Coordinates of C-alpha atoms in Angstrom, one line a residue:
Chain A
M1 CA 48.3 -165.4 137.9
S2 CA 50.7 -168.2 137.7
D3 CA 50.7 -170.9 140.5
S4 CA 54.0 -170.4 141.5
G5 CA 54.4 -166.5 140.9
P6 CA 54.5 -164.4 144.3
V7 CA 51.4 -163.8 145.8
L8 CA 51.9 -160.3 146.9
V9 CA 55.1 -158.1 145.5
L10 CA 55.7 -154.4 147.3
R11 CA 57.9 -152.1 145.0
D12 CA 59.1 -149.2 147.4
A13 CA 55.6 -148.7 148.3
A14 CA 54.1 -146.2 150.6
F15 CA 50.6 -146.1 151.5
R16 CA 49.0 -143.0 153.2
H17 CA 45.4 -142.0 155.0
P18 CA 44.5 -138.9 153.4
G19 CA 44.8 -137.2 157.2
G20 CA 49.0 -137.6 157.3
A21 CA 49.9 -140.8 158.9
G22 CA 51.6 -143.6 156.7
I23 CA 54.1 -146.4 155.9
A24 CA 57.0 -146.0 153.3
G25 CA 60.0 -147.9 152.0
L26 CA 58.4 -151.0 151.8
R27 CA 59.8 -153.8 149.5
L28 CA 58.3 -156.8 150.1
S29 CA 57.6 -160.1 148.0
V30 CA 55.3 -163.0 149.8
A31 CA 55.3 -166.9 147.7
P32 CA 52.2 -168.9 148.4
G33 CA 52.2 -170.8 151.1
E34 CA 54.7 -168.2 152.9
A35 CA 53.8 -166.4 156.1
V36 CA 55.3 -162.7 156.9
A37 CA 55.1 -161.2 160.6
V38 CA 54.9 -157.5 160.5
I39 CA 56.3 -156.5 163.8
G40 CA 56.7 -152.8 164.9
P41 CA 55.8 -150.6 168.0
N42 CA 52.5 -149.1 168.2
G43 CA 51.6 -146.2 165.8
A44 CA 54.6 -147.8 163.8
G45 CA 52.0 -148.1 160.8
K46 CA 51.5 -152.2 161.1
S47 CA 47.4 -151.8 160.6
T48 CA 48.3 -149.1 157.6
L49 CA 49.9 -151.6 155.8
L50 CA 47.4 -154.1 156.0
R51 CA 44.4 -152.0 155.1
G52 CA 47.0 -150.4 152.2
I53 CA 47.1 -153.9 151.2
L54 CA 43.4 -154.3 151.2
G55 CA 42.9 -151.2 149.4
L56 CA 41.3 -149.1 152.1
V57 CA 44.6 -146.6 152.3
P58 CA 46.0 -145.0 149.3
L59 CA 49.0 -146.2 147.9
V60 CA 50.6 -143.4 147.0
E61 CA 53.9 -144.1 146.0
G62 CA 56.1 -147.5 144.5
S63 CA 53.8 -150.2 143.1
M64 CA 52.0 -153.1 144.6
R65 CA 50.8 -156.1 142.7
V66 CA 48.2 -158.9 143.8
G67 CA 48.3 -162.1 142.4
G68 CA 49.9 -160.1 139.2
S69 CA 47.7 -157.7 138.6
E70 CA 47.7 -154.0 140.1
H71 CA 43.8 -154.9 141.5
A72 CA 42.8 -157.7 143.9
S73 CA 40.2 -159.7 142.4
D74 CA 37.3 -160.1 144.5
G75 CA 37.6 -162.4 147.2
M76 CA 41.4 -162.7 147.1
I77 CA 42.5 -161.2 150.1
G78 CA 40.7 -162.5 153.2
F79 CA 41.1 -160.0 156.4
L80 CA 41.0 -160.7 160.0
P81 CA 40.4 -157.5 161.6
Q82 CA 41.7 -156.1 165.3
S83 CA 39.2 -157.6 167.5
S84 CA 35.7 -156.0 166.6
D85 CA 33.8 -154.0 168.6
L86 CA 30.5 -155.5 167.5
D87 CA 26.7 -155.7 169.0
P88 CA 26.5 -158.9 171.4
D89 CA 22.8 -158.4 171.0
F90 CA 22.8 -158.6 167.4
P91 CA 20.7 -161.5 166.1
I92 CA 22.8 -163.3 163.9
N93 CA 24.8 -167.0 164.4
L94 CA 28.4 -167.9 163.6
E95 CA 27.5 -169.7 160.4
Q96 CA 25.6 -166.9 158.9
V97 CA 28.6 -164.4 159.7
V98 CA 30.8 -167.2 158.1
M99 CA 28.8 -166.7 155.4
Q100 CA 29.3 -163.2 155.1
G101 CA 32.9 -164.2 153.6
R102 CA 31.0 -165.2 150.8
Y103 CA 29.0 -162.2 149.9
R104 CA 32.0 -160.6 147.9
R105 CA 32.0 -163.3 145.7
L106 CA 28.2 -163.4 145.2
G107 CA 28.0 -160.2 144.5
L108 CA 24.6 -158.1 145.1
L109 CA 21.7 -160.5 143.7
R110 CA 22.8 -163.7 144.1
W111 CA 22.0 -165.8 147.4
P112 CA 23.9 -168.2 149.1
G113 CA 23.9 -171.9 147.2
R114 CA 25.3 -175.7 148.2
R115 CA 28.9 -175.0 147.3
D116 CA 28.8 -171.5 149.6
R117 CA 27.0 -173.4 152.6
E118 CA 30.3 -176.2 151.8
V119 CA 33.0 -173.4 152.3
V120 CA 31.4 -172.2 155.2
R121 CA 31.0 -175.6 156.9
G122 CA 34.9 -176.1 156.0
A123 CA 36.2 -172.9 157.2
L124 CA 34.4 -173.5 160.3
E125 CA 36.0 -176.8 160.5
T126 CA 39.1 -175.5 159.5
V127 CA 39.2 -172.9 162.7
G128 CA 37.3 -175.7 165.1
L129 CA 33.9 -174.5 165.7
A130 CA 31.9 -176.8 163.3
D131 CA 29.9 -178.1 166.3
R132 CA 29.2 -173.9 167.2
A133 CA 27.6 -172.9 163.6
R134 CA 24.1 -172.8 164.6
R135 CA 25.1 -171.0 168.2
R136 CA 24.4 -166.8 168.2
F137 CA 27.7 -164.7 167.5
G138 CA 26.9 -163.1 170.7
E139 CA 27.0 -166.0 172.8
L140 CA 30.6 -167.5 172.2
S141 CA 33.9 -166.6 173.9
G142 CA 35.9 -163.7 172.8
G143 CA 38.7 -166.2 171.5
Q144 CA 35.6 -168.5 169.3
R145 CA 34.7 -165.2 168.3
Q146 CA 38.2 -164.4 167.0
R147 CA 38.0 -168.1 165.1
G148 CA 34.9 -166.8 163.9
M149 CA 36.0 -164.0 162.3
L150 CA 38.9 -166.2 160.9
A151 CA 36.5 -168.7 159.3
R152 CA 35.2 -165.5 157.8
A153 CA 38.0 -164.6 156.2
L154 CA 38.9 -167.9 155.2
A155 CA 35.5 -168.0 153.3
S156 CA 35.9 -166.2 150.6
E157 CA 38.9 -168.7 149.8
P158 CA 41.7 -166.1 149.6
V159 CA 44.9 -166.6 148.2
L160 CA 46.6 -164.0 151.0
L161 CA 45.5 -163.7 154.3
L162 CA 46.1 -160.8 156.6
L163 CA 45.8 -161.0 160.2
D164 CA 45.6 -157.8 162.3
E165 CA 46.7 -158.6 166.0
P166 CA 45.2 -161.9 165.7
F167 CA 46.5 -163.0 169.4
N168 CA 45.7 -160.2 171.3
G169 CA 43.6 -160.7 174.5
L170 CA 43.4 -164.9 173.5
D171 CA 43.8 -167.6 176.3
Q172 CA 46.0 -170.5 175.6
A173 CA 43.9 -172.8 174.0
N174 CA 42.3 -170.3 171.6
R175 CA 46.1 -169.2 170.9
D176 CA 47.0 -172.8 170.0
A177 CA 44.1 -173.1 168.0
L178 CA 44.7 -170.0 165.8
I179 CA 48.7 -171.2 165.7
E180 CA 47.5 -174.4 164.2
T181 CA 44.9 -172.8 161.7
V182 CA 47.8 -170.7 160.5
R183 CA 50.1 -174.0 159.7
T184 CA 47.2 -175.5 158.4
L185 CA 46.2 -172.7 155.9
K186 CA 50.1 -172.4 154.8
R187 CA 50.3 -176.1 154.0
R188 CA 47.0 -175.2 151.5
G189 CA 49.5 -172.5 149.9
V190 CA 47.6 -169.8 151.8
A191 CA 50.0 -166.6 152.3
I192 CA 49.7 -165.0 155.3
I193 CA 50.8 -161.6 156.4
V194 CA 50.3 -161.3 160.2
S195 CA 50.9 -158.0 162.6
T196 CA 51.8 -159.0 165.7
H197 CA 53.6 -157.7 169.0
D198 CA 54.5 -161.7 169.8
L199 CA 58.1 -162.5 168.7
E200 CA 56.7 -166.2 169.8
L201 CA 54.4 -166.3 167.1
A202 CA 56.7 -165.2 164.4
R203 CA 59.3 -167.8 165.7
Q204 CA 56.5 -170.4 165.3
V205 CA 54.9 -170.1 162.4
C206 CA 56.3 -167.3 160.2
D207 CA 59.3 -167.9 157.4
T208 CA 59.8 -164.2 156.8
V209 CA 59.3 -161.4 159.4
L210 CA 59.5 -157.1 158.1
L211 CA 60.3 -155.3 161.1
V212 CA 58.2 -151.9 160.5
N213 CA 58.4 -148.4 162.1
G214 CA 56.8 -145.7 160.0
G215 CA 58.5 -147.4 157.1
Q216 CA 61.0 -150.5 156.8
V217 CA 63.2 -150.9 159.2
G218 CA 64.5 -154.8 157.9
C219 CA 63.3 -157.6 156.3
G220 CA 64.2 -161.5 155.8
P221 CA 63.8 -165.0 156.8
V222 CA 63.0 -164.9 160.5
D223 CA 66.5 -166.0 162.4
D224 CA 68.3 -163.1 160.5
V225 CA 65.9 -160.1 160.9
L226 CA 64.5 -161.2 164.4
T227 CA 67.9 -159.9 166.5
L228 CA 68.5 -157.9 169.5
E229 CA 69.9 -154.9 167.4
N230 CA 67.3 -154.7 165.1
V231 CA 64.1 -155.0 167.4
Q232 CA 65.9 -152.9 169.6
E233 CA 66.5 -150.6 166.5
C234 CA 63.1 -151.1 165.5
F235 CA 61.9 -150.3 168.9
E236 CA 64.0 -147.2 169.4
G237 CA 63.5 -145.7 172.8
V238 CA 60.3 -147.9 173.9
G239 CA 62.7 -150.2 175.8
V240 CA 63.3 -153.6 174.7
E241 CA 64.0 -157.0 176.5
I242 CA 64.8 -159.7 174.6
D243 CA 65.1 -163.7 175.5
E244 CA 65.1 -167.0 173.8
H245 CA 61.2 -166.3 172.5
T246 CA 59.8 -163.1 173.8
V247 CA 60.7 -159.4 173.5
V248 CA 59.0 -157.2 176.0
V249 CA 58.1 -154.3 175.1
P250 CA 56.2 -152.1 178.2
G251 CA 52.9 -150.9 177.4
H252 CA 52.4 -153.6 174.5
E253 CA 51.5 -156.9 176.3
G254 CA 48.2 -157.3 177.7
H255 CA 46.5 -155.9 174.7
Chain B
M1 CA -22.5 -155.8 162.1
S2 CA -21.3 -159.0 162.1
L3 CA -17.8 -159.6 162.8
G4 CA -17.4 -161.2 159.3
D5 CA -18.3 -157.9 158.3
A6 CA -15.8 -155.6 159.6
L7 CA -12.8 -158.1 159.2
F8 CA -14.0 -158.8 155.6
G9 CA -17.1 -157.8 154.0
A10 CA -15.9 -154.3 154.6
F11 CA -13.1 -154.5 152.5
A12 CA -15.4 -155.2 149.5
L13 CA -16.3 -151.3 149.6
P14 CA -14.3 -149.4 147.2
F15 CA -12.9 -147.1 149.5
M16 CA -11.7 -149.8 152.0
G17 CA -10.4 -151.9 149.5
R18 CA -8.0 -149.1 148.6
A19 CA -7.1 -148.2 151.4
L20 CA -6.4 -151.9 152.6
L21 CA -4.4 -152.6 148.9
V22 CA -2.0 -149.8 149.9
L23 CA -1.8 -150.0 153.3
L24 CA -0.7 -153.9 153.1
V25 CA 1.9 -153.0 150.5
L26 CA 3.1 -150.2 152.7
S27 CA 3.1 -152.3 155.9
I28 CA 4.6 -155.4 154.3
V29 CA 7.7 -153.4 152.5
A30 CA 7.9 -150.9 155.9
G31 CA 8.3 -154.3 158.1
I32 CA 11.3 -155.0 155.7
V33 CA 12.8 -152.2 155.7
G34 CA 11.8 -151.6 159.4
V35 CA 14.0 -154.4 160.2
L36 CA 17.0 -152.7 158.9
V37 CA 15.8 -149.4 160.6
N38 CA 16.0 -151.3 164.2
L39 CA 19.3 -153.2 163.2
R40 CA 21.4 -150.1 162.5
G41 CA 19.3 -148.1 165.4
L42 CA 18.1 -145.4 162.5
E43 CA 15.1 -144.3 164.1
F44 CA 15.9 -140.8 164.8
I45 CA 17.2 -140.5 161.4
S46 CA 13.7 -142.2 160.0
D47 CA 11.8 -139.5 162.4
G48 CA 13.8 -136.9 160.4
L49 CA 12.6 -138.2 157.6
T50 CA 9.3 -138.0 158.4
H51 CA 9.5 -134.2 159.1
A52 CA 11.5 -133.8 156.1
V53 CA 9.1 -134.9 153.5
F54 CA 6.3 -132.6 154.7
P55 CA 7.6 -129.7 153.0
G56 CA 7.3 -131.7 149.7
L57 CA 3.7 -132.9 150.4
A58 CA 2.9 -129.1 151.1
I59 CA 4.3 -127.9 147.9
G60 CA 2.9 -130.5 146.1
L61 CA -0.3 -130.1 147.4
A62 CA -0.3 -126.2 146.6
V63 CA 0.9 -126.8 143.3
G64 CA -1.1 -130.3 142.0
G65 CA -3.6 -130.4 144.5
T66 CA -3.6 -133.9 145.7
A67 CA -2.3 -135.1 142.7
G68 CA 1.0 -133.6 143.7
L69 CA 1.3 -135.5 147.0
V70 CA 3.5 -138.0 146.0
P71 CA 5.5 -136.3 143.7
G72 CA 6.5 -133.5 145.6
A73 CA 6.7 -135.8 148.9
A74 CA 9.1 -137.9 146.8
I75 CA 11.4 -135.2 145.6
A76 CA 11.6 -134.2 149.2
A77 CA 12.3 -137.1 150.9
L78 CA 14.9 -138.1 148.4
I79 CA 16.8 -134.9 149.0
G80 CA 16.3 -135.5 152.5
A81 CA 18.2 -138.8 152.5
V82 CA 20.7 -137.4 150.4
L83 CA 21.2 -134.7 153.0
L84 CA 21.4 -136.7 155.7
T85 CA 23.5 -139.3 154.6
L86 CA 26.3 -136.5 153.9
F87 CA 25.9 -134.9 156.7
L88 CA 26.7 -137.9 159.1
R89 CA 29.2 -138.9 156.6
A90 CA 30.8 -135.7 157.4
G91 CA 30.8 -136.1 160.9
V92 CA 27.8 -134.3 162.2
T93 CA 26.6 -136.2 164.9
S94 CA 23.5 -137.9 163.7
D95 CA 21.3 -136.2 166.4
A96 CA 22.2 -132.2 165.7
A97 CA 21.6 -133.5 161.8
V98 CA 18.5 -134.6 162.3
A99 CA 17.5 -131.8 164.3
V100 CA 18.6 -129.3 162.0
V101 CA 16.6 -130.7 159.0
L102 CA 13.7 -131.9 161.2
T103 CA 13.1 -128.2 162.4
A104 CA 13.9 -126.2 159.4
T105 CA 12.0 -128.4 156.6
F106 CA 8.7 -128.3 159.5
S107 CA 8.7 -124.7 159.3
V108 CA 9.2 -124.5 155.7
G109 CA 6.1 -126.9 154.9
V110 CA 3.7 -125.0 157.8
I111 CA 4.8 -121.7 155.8
V112 CA 3.5 -123.3 152.9
V113 CA 0.6 -124.7 154.1
S114 CA -0.6 -121.9 155.9
R115 CA -1.1 -120.3 152.4
S116 CA -4.1 -122.4 151.7
D117 CA -7.6 -121.5 152.1
D118 CA -8.2 -124.5 154.2
Y119 CA -5.0 -124.4 156.6
A120 CA -6.0 -126.4 159.2
G121 CA -8.0 -129.1 157.2
E122 CA -4.9 -129.3 154.8
L123 CA -2.6 -129.6 157.8
E124 CA -4.6 -132.6 159.9
A125 CA -4.7 -134.5 156.4
L126 CA -0.9 -133.7 155.7
L127 CA -0.3 -134.8 159.6
F128 CA -2.5 -137.3 160.2
G129 CA -3.2 -139.0 156.7
R130 CA -6.1 -139.5 154.9
V131 CA -6.0 -143.4 154.3
L132 CA -10.0 -143.7 153.6
T133 CA -9.9 -141.0 151.1
I134 CA -7.0 -142.7 149.1
A135 CA -8.1 -141.3 145.4
P136 CA -8.6 -144.2 142.7
E137 CA -5.7 -142.7 140.9
D138 CA -3.4 -142.3 143.5
V139 CA -3.3 -146.4 144.6
V140 CA -0.9 -147.2 141.7
P141 CA 1.7 -144.5 142.8
L142 CA 1.6 -145.6 146.1
V143 CA 2.2 -149.0 145.5
V144 CA 5.1 -148.7 143.1
V145 CA 6.9 -146.1 145.3
S146 CA 6.6 -149.1 148.1
L147 CA 7.6 -151.4 145.6
V148 CA 10.9 -149.4 144.6
A149 CA 11.7 -149.3 148.4
A150 CA 11.3 -152.8 148.6
V151 CA 13.3 -154.0 145.3
A152 CA 16.0 -151.5 146.2
V153 CA 16.1 -153.0 150.3
G154 CA 16.0 -156.4 148.3
A155 CA 18.5 -156.3 146.0
T156 CA 21.0 -154.6 148.7
L157 CA 19.9 -157.1 151.8
K158 CA 22.9 -159.4 152.5
Q159 CA 25.1 -156.5 152.3
Q160 CA 23.0 -153.9 154.5
V161 CA 22.8 -156.4 157.0
F162 CA 26.5 -157.2 157.0
R163 CA 26.8 -153.1 156.8
A164 CA 24.4 -153.4 160.3
F165 CA 26.5 -155.8 162.1
D166 CA 30.1 -155.1 161.0
P167 CA 30.3 -151.9 159.5
H168 CA 34.1 -152.0 159.2
G169 CA 34.1 -155.7 157.8
S170 CA 31.8 -154.7 155.3
R171 CA 33.8 -152.1 154.0
A172 CA 37.3 -154.1 154.5
A173 CA 35.0 -157.1 152.1
G174 CA 34.8 -154.4 149.3
D175 CA 31.3 -152.9 150.4
R176 CA 30.6 -149.2 149.5
G177 CA 29.0 -147.8 152.5
L178 CA 28.2 -144.6 151.2
A179 CA 26.1 -146.4 148.5
L180 CA 24.6 -148.8 151.1
D181 CA 23.7 -145.4 153.1
L182 CA 22.4 -144.0 150.1
V183 CA 20.0 -147.1 148.9
L184 CA 18.8 -147.4 152.6
N185 CA 18.1 -143.9 153.7
A186 CA 16.4 -143.4 150.1
S187 CA 14.3 -147.0 151.1
I188 CA 13.4 -145.1 154.4
A189 CA 12.2 -142.1 152.5
L190 CA 10.0 -143.9 149.7
V191 CA 8.2 -145.6 152.5
V192 CA 7.8 -142.4 154.4
V193 CA 6.3 -141.0 151.0
A194 CA 3.9 -143.4 150.5
G195 CA 3.1 -143.5 154.4
A196 CA 2.5 -139.6 154.3
S197 CA 0.0 -139.7 152.0
T198 CA -2.1 -142.4 153.8
V199 CA -1.3 -142.8 157.6
G200 CA 0.2 -139.3 157.8
T201 CA 3.8 -138.2 158.3
L202 CA 3.6 -138.3 161.9
L203 CA 1.9 -141.8 162.1
V204 CA 3.8 -143.3 159.2
L205 CA 7.1 -143.6 161.7
A206 CA 5.0 -146.3 163.7
L207 CA 4.6 -148.5 160.3
L208 CA 8.5 -148.3 160.0
I209 CA 9.6 -148.7 163.6
V210 CA 7.1 -151.1 165.4
P211 CA 6.9 -154.3 163.2
G212 CA 11.1 -154.5 163.3
A213 CA 11.2 -153.8 166.9
S214 CA 8.5 -157.0 167.0
A215 CA 10.5 -159.1 165.4
R216 CA 13.7 -158.4 167.5
L217 CA 11.4 -159.6 170.5
A218 CA 9.8 -162.5 168.5
T219 CA 12.8 -164.0 167.4
V220 CA 16.6 -164.4 167.3
H221 CA 17.4 -165.8 163.8
L222 CA 18.5 -163.4 161.6
W223 CA 16.5 -164.1 158.2
R224 CA 13.0 -164.8 160.3
L225 CA 12.9 -161.4 161.1
F226 CA 12.2 -160.3 158.0
P227 CA 8.8 -162.3 157.2
I228 CA 7.9 -162.1 160.9
A229 CA 7.8 -158.0 160.7
A230 CA 6.1 -158.6 157.3
S231 CA 3.4 -160.3 158.6
V232 CA 3.6 -157.9 161.6
G233 CA 2.7 -155.5 159.4
A234 CA 0.1 -156.9 157.4
V235 CA -2.1 -158.0 160.4
S236 CA -2.0 -154.9 161.9
A237 CA -2.7 -153.0 158.9
W238 CA -6.0 -155.1 158.4
L239 CA -6.7 -155.1 161.8
G240 CA -6.4 -151.9 162.4
L241 CA -9.0 -150.7 159.2
A242 CA -11.2 -153.6 160.5
V243 CA -11.5 -152.2 163.9
G244 CA -12.2 -148.6 162.7
F245 CA -14.8 -149.5 160.2
G246 CA -16.5 -151.7 163.1
A247 CA -16.4 -149.1 165.4
S248 CA -17.7 -146.4 163.2
V249 CA -20.3 -148.4 161.5
G250 CA -20.9 -150.8 163.7
A251 CA -20.8 -148.9 167.6
G252 CA -21.1 -145.1 165.6
I253 CA -18.1 -144.5 167.4
D254 CA -15.9 -142.3 164.5
L255 CA -12.6 -143.2 165.1
P256 CA -9.7 -141.8 162.5
A257 CA -8.6 -144.5 160.7
G258 CA -5.2 -143.6 160.1
S259 CA -4.6 -143.6 164.1
T260 CA -6.7 -146.7 164.6
V261 CA -4.0 -148.6 162.5
V262 CA -1.2 -146.7 164.3
A263 CA -2.8 -148.3 167.6
V264 CA -3.3 -152.1 166.4
F265 CA 0.2 -151.4 165.8
V266 CA 1.1 -150.8 169.0
V267 CA -1.1 -152.6 170.3
V268 CA 0.6 -156.2 168.8
Y269 CA 4.0 -154.8 169.8
A270 CA 2.6 -154.6 173.4
L271 CA 1.6 -158.4 173.1
M272 CA 4.7 -159.5 171.3
L273 CA 6.8 -157.9 174.6
A274 CA 4.5 -159.7 176.6
Y275 CA 5.1 -163.1 175.1
R276 CA 8.5 -162.6 174.9
V277 CA 8.4 -161.8 179.0
V278 CA 6.5 -164.8 179.9
R279 CA 9.0 -167.1 177.3
D280 CA 11.9 -166.0 179.1
R281 CA 10.2 -166.5 182.6
T282 CA 9.4 -169.7 181.4
T283 CA 12.7 -170.9 179.9
R284 CA 15.1 -169.1 182.5
S285 CA 17.7 -172.1 181.8
A286 CA 18.7 -170.5 178.5
P287 CA 18.0 -166.8 179.5
A288 CA 17.8 -164.4 176.2
P289 CA 17.7 -160.9 177.0
V290 CA 15.1 -158.5 175.7
P291 CA 17.5 -157.0 172.9
A292 CA 19.0 -153.7 174.5
R293 CA 20.0 -150.4 172.5
T294 CA 23.3 -150.8 172.7
R295 CA 24.7 -149.4 169.6
A296 CA 25.1 -146.2 168.9
R297 CA 23.5 -145.1 165.7
T298 CA 26.2 -146.1 162.9
A299 CA 24.9 -144.8 159.5
G300 CA 27.4 -142.2 159.0
E301 CA 30.5 -144.6 160.3
R302 CA 33.5 -145.2 158.3

């Protein structure tokens, strides 16, 4: 992979679950340090797209290249799932959760070494939770857990980071911390794809917007694509209000 | 007879020494595997596997005598482990799947045993074990079966814990859930095999469940769970054999060895529970609730 080449290229790609639901017609190229907001109504296929890039949903049409090759190598893609339903009683601390991000690189038999612990500490510092490393994961607040999961995604030292609705249910402080983290990562050259309903976030940290609704509705620089017209087309029938920053889509806010 | 004789001297007797060796290895491995059983909530599946092993033991006994026990049980257990894993992935709810496997295989076992001349004696040995009559030639197979389970779980331990904590995250990180489930369920099955020939198919469950549950009471530190569970298993097995021997030889009370071992396991669990309750009372400032079973069984979760 050359340093300047795109991290991800989708050419007329379609991802489809064996059951049928999917997303098609995707044309996208993501450069290092670029942040892409994937915006669309519920059921538009945003999660399917992210899971397809991860290899969890089959690519059924077109082509995908990650880091210049057909298959992502171990740890190349980091993934922050939608707020997960995890057992708060599970006996595990934050540091151990973040270390799980190293497992893919470690493989089956190798156990974490000094370098792995350094990467984990760095990831915790990046998300601002270094002082909580030894706290039991279940004792952390929802926002801290979410940032902890982000640190886990970072611990694999990804060149591409996928964030699935990362701002759902976050309070302002955690939201600001997450935005700051995204900015830091961009400066380091990490490419980011974030699915969101939150147009403010798209404007604040993203360079590119991908509007989707079962397929690609529009794609380009934020200011060109994030117009009332486009958003209305994308959210057709859902009812959209748009102001300076925010799109209000009934049934979407407060998730 | 002195306390020292019961705790140490007794094991100079060859049959007691064999029982101790096999039970120690088995209890340590069962403790380690049992932590994963606890973290994944696989208790009921383990129960299903103990029953699935029964016809294997019965057929092995009918075909090859006591030498056929371990191979027969191993084959039955591995078939049971694969079937249960696939059932659960196919979306059959775990309780129904386990219940089907459990009752069907158990009845097959009883039918096979009923063909033998010494029906009651054979049935009792299979259900409640023959820990004090382990033949010298059976020691190596039983230890090997336990160690294979230990190696399988040890090689996948990080990934097993990851999957127990966050099955979706584990999959997204590239782990293969089916492979991990097969390895874990097969390891449980192997522990059940070794246990079935020593403490019996009904009692082996205690060796799998109690040390893991005790460790959960003792600590919230992930990587301490495994040595604690292994220690609980080893100490309980040793004390159980010693108590049984002391009661029989010293006091003339004839206690069945396998059941005595299991009783000691449960007593150790009760002590751990008491310790936890007292500790939580005295450290009110940082309450750590007794871990509740809040998760559904997730072995087949996609």
